[in-house]
Coordinates of C-alpha atoms and ligand atoms in Angstrom, one line a residue:
M1 CA 12.7 13.1 41.2
L2 CA 11.8 15.1 38.1
Q3 CA 8.1 14.9 37.4
P4 CA 7.1 15.2 33.7
V5 CA 3.8 17.0 33.2
I6 CA 2.5 16.7 29.7
M7 CA 0.0 19.3 28.4
A8 CA -2.3 17.7 25.9
G9 CA -5.3 19.9 25.8
G10 CA -4.8 22.0 22.6
S11 CA -7.0 21.9 19.6
G12 CA -4.4 22.0 16.7
S13 CA -6.9 23.7 14.5
R14 CA -4.3 24.7 11.9
L15 CA -3.9 21.0 11.0
W16 CA -7.5 20.6 9.9
P17 CA -9.0 18.4 8.4
L18 CA -6.8 15.8 9.9
S19 CA -6.8 17.4 13.4
R20 CA -10.4 17.5 14.7
Q21 CA -12.1 18.4 17.9
L22 CA -12.5 14.8 18.8
N23 CA -9.0 13.8 17.6
P24 CA -6.6 16.8 17.8
K25 CA -3.0 17.0 16.7
Q26 CA -1.3 15.6 19.7
F27 CA -3.2 12.3 19.3
L28 CA -2.3 12.0 15.6
R29 CA 0.5 10.1 13.9
L30 CA 2.0 13.0 12.1
T31 CA 5.7 12.5 12.0
S32 CA 5.9 8.8 12.6
E33 CA 3.8 6.0 11.1
K34 CA 3.8 4.1 14.4
V35 CA 3.2 6.5 17.2
S36 CA 1.3 9.7 17.9
M37 CA 2.9 13.0 18.9
L38 CA 1.8 12.3 22.5
Q39 CA 3.3 8.8 22.4
Q40 CA 6.5 10.3 21.1
T41 CA 6.6 12.8 23.9
V42 CA 6.3 10.1 26.5
Q43 CA 8.8 7.8 24.8
R44 CA 11.3 10.6 24.5
L45 CA 11.7 10.5 28.3
E46 CA 12.6 6.9 28.5
N47 CA 16.2 6.2 29.6
I48 CA 16.4 9.1 31.9
E49 CA 15.7 9.1 35.6
I50 CA 12.2 10.6 35.8
S51 CA 8.9 9.8 37.4
L52 CA 5.9 8.4 35.5
P53 CA 4.3 11.2 33.4
L54 CA 1.3 13.1 34.6
L55 CA -1.0 14.0 31.7
I56 CA -3.4 16.9 31.6
C57 CA -6.0 17.0 28.9
N58 CA -9.6 17.7 28.1
E59 CA -12.3 15.4 29.5
E60 CA -13.5 14.5 26.1
H61 CA -10.2 13.0 25.1
R62 CA -9.8 10.8 28.2
F63 CA -10.2 7.4 26.6
L64 CA -8.0 8.4 23.6
A65 CA -5.3 9.6 26.0
A66 CA -5.5 6.5 28.3
E67 CA -5.6 4.1 25.3
Q68 CA -2.6 5.7 23.7
L69 CA -0.6 5.5 26.9
R70 CA -1.6 1.9 27.4
Q71 CA -0.5 1.1 23.8
I72 CA 3.1 2.1 24.7
G73 CA 3.1 0.2 27.9
Y74 CA 1.9 2.8 30.5
K75 CA -0.9 1.0 32.2
N76 CA -1.7 3.0 35.2
A77 CA -1.3 6.5 33.9
S78 CA -2.2 9.6 35.9
I79 CA -4.4 11.9 33.9
I80 CA -6.0 15.1 35.1
L81 CA -9.2 16.0 33.2
E82 CA -10.2 19.5 32.5
P83 CA -14.0 19.9 32.0
V84 CA -13.3 23.0 29.8
G85 CA -10.1 24.4 28.3
R86 CA -8.7 27.4 30.2
N87 CA -5.3 27.4 28.5
T88 CA -1.9 26.4 29.9
A89 CA -1.5 28.6 33.1
P90 CA -4.5 26.9 34.8
A91 CA -3.7 23.4 33.4
I92 CA -0.2 23.6 34.9
A93 CA -1.7 25.0 38.1
L94 CA -3.9 21.9 38.5
A95 CA -0.9 19.7 38.0
A96 CA 1.2 21.6 40.5
L97 CA -1.7 21.6 43.1
Q98 CA -2.0 17.8 42.7
L99 CA 1.7 17.3 43.1
T100 CA 2.0 19.5 46.2
A101 CA -1.2 18.2 47.8
K102 CA 0.7 15.8 50.1
G103 CA 3.2 18.5 51.2
E104 CA 5.8 17.5 48.6
N105 CA 7.4 20.0 46.2
P106 CA 8.7 18.1 43.2
L107 CA 10.5 19.6 40.2
M108 CA 8.1 19.7 37.3
L109 CA 9.2 19.3 33.7
V110 CA 6.3 20.8 31.7
L111 CA 6.1 19.5 28.1
A112 CA 3.8 20.1 25.2
A113 CA 2.4 17.0 23.7
D114 CA 2.8 18.1 20.1
H115 CA 6.4 18.9 19.5
L116 CA 8.9 17.1 17.4
I117 CA 12.5 16.7 18.8
S118 CA 14.8 14.8 16.5
D119 CA 17.9 14.6 18.7
T120 CA 16.7 13.0 22.0
A121 CA 20.3 12.9 23.5
A122 CA 20.6 16.7 23.1
F123 CA 17.2 17.1 24.6
H124 CA 18.3 15.1 27.6
Q125 CA 21.4 17.1 27.9
S126 CA 19.4 20.4 28.1
I127 CA 17.2 18.8 30.8
E128 CA 20.3 18.0 32.8
Q129 CA 21.5 21.6 32.5
A130 CA 18.2 23.0 33.6
L131 CA 18.1 20.8 36.8
P132 CA 20.3 22.9 39.1
L133 CA 18.7 26.1 38.0
A134 CA 15.2 24.9 38.7
E135 CA 16.4 23.4 42.0
S136 CA 17.6 26.8 43.0
G137 CA 14.1 28.3 42.4
K138 CA 14.4 29.5 38.8
L139 CA 11.6 29.1 36.3
V140 CA 13.5 27.6 33.4
T141 CA 12.5 27.7 29.8
F142 CA 14.3 26.0 26.9
G143 CA 15.4 28.4 24.2
I144 CA 15.7 27.7 20.5
V145 CA 17.9 29.7 18.2
P146 CA 15.4 31.4 15.9
T147 CA 15.6 31.0 12.1
K148 CA 12.8 33.4 11.1
A149 CA 10.6 36.1 12.4
E150 CA 7.8 33.7 13.5
T151 CA 5.0 35.5 15.3
G152 CA 3.5 32.4 16.7
Y153 CA 6.2 32.0 19.3
G154 CA 7.4 33.6 22.5
Y155 CA 10.8 35.3 22.4
I156 CA 13.4 35.2 25.1
E157 CA 16.1 37.8 25.4
Q158 CA 19.3 36.2 26.8
G159 CA 20.6 37.8 29.9
E160 CA 23.7 37.2 32.0
S161 CA 25.3 33.8 32.4
L162 CA 24.3 31.8 35.4
G163 CA 27.0 29.3 34.8
N164 CA 26.3 25.7 33.8
H165 CA 24.9 26.7 30.4
G166 CA 22.1 28.8 32.0
Y167 CA 21.2 32.4 31.5
T168 CA 19.0 34.9 33.1
V169 CA 16.1 36.1 31.0
A170 CA 16.4 39.8 30.3
R171 CA 13.0 39.8 28.7
F172 CA 10.2 37.4 27.7
V173 CA 7.8 38.5 25.1
E174 CA 5.0 36.3 24.1
K175 CA 3.9 36.3 20.4
P176 CA 5.2 39.8 19.3
N177 CA 4.0 41.4 16.1
L178 CA 5.9 40.9 12.9
E179 CA 7.8 44.1 13.1
T180 CA 9.0 43.4 16.6
A181 CA 9.8 39.7 15.8
E182 CA 12.0 41.0 12.9
E183 CA 13.8 43.3 15.2
Y184 CA 14.4 40.6 17.7
L185 CA 15.7 38.2 15.0
A186 CA 18.1 40.8 13.6
S187 CA 19.5 41.7 17.1
G188 CA 20.8 38.2 17.5
K189 CA 20.1 38.3 21.2
F190 CA 16.8 36.5 21.2
F191 CA 15.7 32.8 21.4
W192 CA 12.4 31.3 20.7
N193 CA 10.5 29.9 23.7
S194 CA 10.1 26.2 23.0
G195 CA 7.1 26.0 25.3
M196 CA 8.7 23.6 27.7
F197 CA 9.5 24.6 31.2
M198 CA 11.1 23.3 34.4
F199 CA 10.5 24.6 37.9
K200 CA 9.5 23.5 41.4
A201 CA 5.8 23.0 41.7
Q202 CA 5.4 25.4 44.6
R203 CA 7.6 28.0 42.9
Y204 CA 5.1 28.1 40.0
L205 CA 2.1 28.4 42.4
D206 CA 3.8 31.2 44.2
E207 CA 4.4 33.2 41.0
L208 CA 0.9 32.5 39.9
K209 CA -0.4 33.9 43.2
A210 CA 1.7 37.0 42.7
F211 CA 0.6 37.7 39.1
Q212 CA -2.7 36.0 38.6
P213 CA -4.3 35.2 42.0
D214 CA -7.7 34.6 40.4
I215 CA -6.3 31.7 38.4
L216 CA -4.7 30.2 41.5
E217 CA -7.9 30.7 43.5
A218 CA -10.1 29.1 40.9
C219 CA -7.8 26.2 40.4
T220 CA -7.4 25.6 44.2
R221 CA -11.1 25.4 44.5
A222 CA -11.4 23.1 41.5
M223 CA -8.7 20.8 43.1
D224 CA -10.2 21.0 46.5
T225 CA -12.1 17.7 46.4
P226 CA -10.9 15.9 43.3
S227 CA -12.6 12.6 42.4
H228 CA -10.6 9.7 41.1
D229 CA -11.8 6.9 38.8
L230 CA -9.6 4.6 36.8
D231 CA -6.6 6.6 35.7
F232 CA -8.4 9.9 35.9
T233 CA -8.5 12.8 38.3
R234 CA -11.6 15.0 37.9
V235 CA -11.8 18.5 39.2
N236 CA -14.8 20.6 40.3
A237 CA -16.3 21.7 37.0
E238 CA -18.1 24.7 38.3
A239 CA -15.0 26.1 40.0
F240 CA -12.8 25.4 37.0
A241 CA -15.3 27.0 34.6
A242 CA -14.9 30.3 36.6
C243 CA -11.1 30.3 36.1
P244 CA -9.7 33.0 33.8
D245 CA -8.2 31.8 30.5
D246 CA -4.5 32.5 30.1
S247 CA -1.3 30.9 29.0
I248 CA 1.7 30.4 31.2
D249 CA 3.7 32.6 28.9
Y250 CA 1.5 35.7 29.5
A251 CA 0.5 34.9 33.1
V252 CA 3.9 34.0 34.5
M253 CA 6.9 33.9 32.2
E254 CA 6.5 37.5 30.9
R255 CA 6.3 38.8 34.5
T256 CA 8.5 36.8 36.7
A257 CA 11.9 38.2 37.8
D258 CA 13.2 34.6 38.2
A259 CA 13.1 33.3 34.7
A260 CA 16.1 31.5 33.4
M261 CA 16.9 29.9 30.1
V262 CA 19.0 27.0 28.8
S263 CA 19.4 26.6 25.1
L264 CA 18.1 23.6 23.3
D265 CA 19.6 22.5 20.0
A266 CA 17.8 19.2 19.4
G267 CA 16.0 19.5 16.1
W268 CA 13.0 21.0 17.8
S269 CA 9.9 21.8 15.8
D270 CA 6.4 22.8 16.9
I271 CA 4.4 21.2 14.1
G272 CA 2.1 24.2 14.1
S273 CA 1.0 24.1 10.5
W274 CA 1.0 22.0 7.4
S275 CA 4.0 23.9 6.0
A276 CA 5.9 23.2 9.3
L277 CA 5.0 19.5 8.9
W278 CA 6.2 19.6 5.2
E279 CA 9.5 21.1 6.3
V280 CA 10.3 18.3 8.7
S281 CA 8.9 15.4 6.6
E282 CA 10.9 13.1 4.4
K283 CA 10.5 14.3 0.8
D284 CA 11.0 12.7 -2.6
S285 CA 13.5 14.2 -5.1
H286 CA 10.9 16.8 -6.2
G287 CA 10.4 18.0 -2.7
N288 CA 7.0 16.3 -2.2
S289 CA 5.9 14.7 1.0
T290 CA 3.2 12.2 0.3
V291 CA 1.2 9.8 2.6
G292 CA -1.3 7.3 1.3
D293 CA -2.5 6.7 -2.3
V294 CA -0.9 9.6 -4.1
M295 CA 0.3 9.9 -7.7
T296 CA 2.3 13.0 -8.8
S297 CA 3.4 14.3 -12.2
D298 CA 5.4 17.4 -12.6
T299 CA 4.5 18.4 -9.1
T300 CA 7.0 20.0 -6.7
N301 CA 7.4 21.0 -3.0
S302 CA 4.0 19.9 -2.0
L303 CA 2.5 18.0 1.0
I304 CA -0.2 15.5 -0.1
R305 CA -2.0 13.2 2.2
S306 CA -4.7 10.8 1.3
E307 CA -6.8 8.7 3.6
N308 CA -9.5 7.2 1.3
R309 CA -8.9 7.7 -2.4
L310 CA -6.2 8.2 -5.0
I311 CA -5.0 11.8 -5.2
A312 CA -3.4 12.7 -8.5
T313 CA -1.6 16.0 -9.2
V314 CA -0.3 17.4 -12.5
G315 CA 1.8 20.5 -13.0
V316 CA 1.4 22.1 -9.6
S317 CA 3.7 23.2 -6.9
D318 CA 3.8 24.5 -3.3
L319 CA 0.4 23.0 -2.5
V320 CA -1.0 21.3 0.6
I321 CA -3.7 18.7 -0.2
V322 CA -5.2 16.8 2.7
E323 CA -8.0 14.4 2.1
T324 CA -10.1 12.7 4.8
K325 CA -13.5 10.9 4.7
D326 CA -15.6 14.1 5.0
A327 CA -13.3 17.0 4.0
L328 CA -10.7 18.0 1.5
L329 CA -8.2 20.8 2.0
V330 CA -6.4 22.4 -0.9
A331 CA -4.2 25.4 0.1
H332 CA -1.1 27.2 -1.0
K333 CA 1.8 26.3 1.2
D334 CA 2.4 29.9 2.1
R335 CA -1.2 30.4 3.3
V336 CA -1.6 27.5 5.6
Q337 CA -1.8 29.7 8.7
D338 CA -5.3 30.7 7.5
V339 CA -6.6 27.2 7.8
K340 CA -7.5 28.2 11.3
K341 CA -9.9 30.8 9.9
I342 CA -11.7 28.0 7.9
V343 CA -12.1 26.0 11.1
E344 CA -13.5 29.1 12.9
R345 CA -16.0 29.6 10.0
I346 CA -17.0 25.9 10.1
K347 CA -17.7 26.3 13.9
A348 CA -19.6 29.5 13.4
E349 CA -21.7 28.4 10.5
G350 CA -22.2 24.8 11.8
Ligands
GDD401 N1 -4.1 20.5 29.3 C1 -4.2 21.6 28.5 N2 -5.2 22.5 28.6 N3 -3.2 21.7 27.5 C2 -3.3 22.8 26.7 C3 -4.3 23.8 26.8 C4 -5.3 23.6 27.8 O1 -6.3 24.4 28.0 N4 -4.1 24.7 25.8 C5 -3.0 24.3 25.2 N5 -2.5 23.1 25.7 C6 -1.3 22.4 25.3 C7 -1.3 22.1 23.8 O2 -1.8 20.9 23.5 C8 0.2 22.2 23.6 O3 0.8 20.9 23.8 C9 0.8 23.1 24.6 O4 -0.2 23.1 25.6 C10 1.0 24.6 24.1 O5 -0.2 25.1 23.7 P1 -0.3 25.9 22.3 O6 -1.7 26.3 22.2 O7 0.2 25.0 21.2 O8 0.6 27.1 22.5 P2 1.3 27.9 21.4 O9 2.0 27.0 20.4 O10 0.4 28.9 20.8 O11 2.5 28.8 22.2 C11 3.3 28.1 23.1 O12 4.3 27.3 22.5 C12 5.2 28.0 21.6 C13 6.2 27.0 21.0 O13 5.5 26.0 20.4 C14 4.0 29.3 23.9 O14 4.7 28.7 25.0 C15 5.0 30.0 23.0 O15 5.7 31.0 23.8 C16 6.0 29.0 22.4 O16 6.9 29.7 21.5
MG402 MG1 1.8 25.1 19.9

């Protein structure tokens, strides 16, 4: 059976001040008033034949993760805890090692915990299409038709047809520079990498061994004698700390000769920044997306969120204003990528 593995260890720093170290993006209710991004990710898998999700996240978020799963009816969740973040290649390796420990070799559906997918049925259809490819030993990614020269994504060049809506991957390029991204967009041959994957657990470990043996070795040692308490699996902290930091995109997907792609047309969005959230949010007739106590006058195309006090705006446009108990962000909507720099400065300056 298909085994969902949900990666929930990111920091989401571009969504500061709402997203914080102790409460990052995937645990926030960003696109729904009722459920968090993580909870949406889990609920999106209901109604298809799939095993219970395996979650992998940082140790410091263990109670948040378990509580959010419990809230939506998943009482005995499986959660692997990373003592430190080493990015997605090691995180997926820990999950694959756990899943193959008893000699089994399940198909993994690797998902990010912080994506919005508005058309669940279309998502399920793409999963169906990926199944035979992954069964045959391919490392399948889900490709999105690009709409702009976004440099925060991986790009997939579509290769030959493999039948059943699948294609080989002629090239996989993680986060190209702007010039290259513009070329790719203009060529019409490239898709964005959605950051979701499907492959057999052992197949991933074999490719990791071929391209990044140090990661596999460190993760194998870290998973050697895992300890279990409550819902949690803990790995050897010292061994995992010694693991190189790398993403699956650089470590495996750019290098493997066995990548395949199915396209995904399901209203996908990586809510990577405040402007991305504004784009997918419901807006009033002036293009404003507001949450909480907000009063606008002659204000257009802005995202305004208040947690504690009234925010009033007059005669402004294209702003992002986010108010929390201890911080207030005011930014131009075109400059929200730089919020990350503020977070880095706060960290550096204490
Ligand atoms: N468990 C765990 N541990 N999860 C992690 C870690 C980690 O160390 N680092 C990141 N994650 C989780 C994040 O929470 C997110 O759900 C997912 O893994 C992807 O990580 P990001 O850090 O958000 O990656 P990205 O957005 O820069 O790039 C990836 O996604 C893009 C699409 O959104 C790549 O796969 C790109 O190629 C892709 O286009
Ligand atoms: Mg992301």
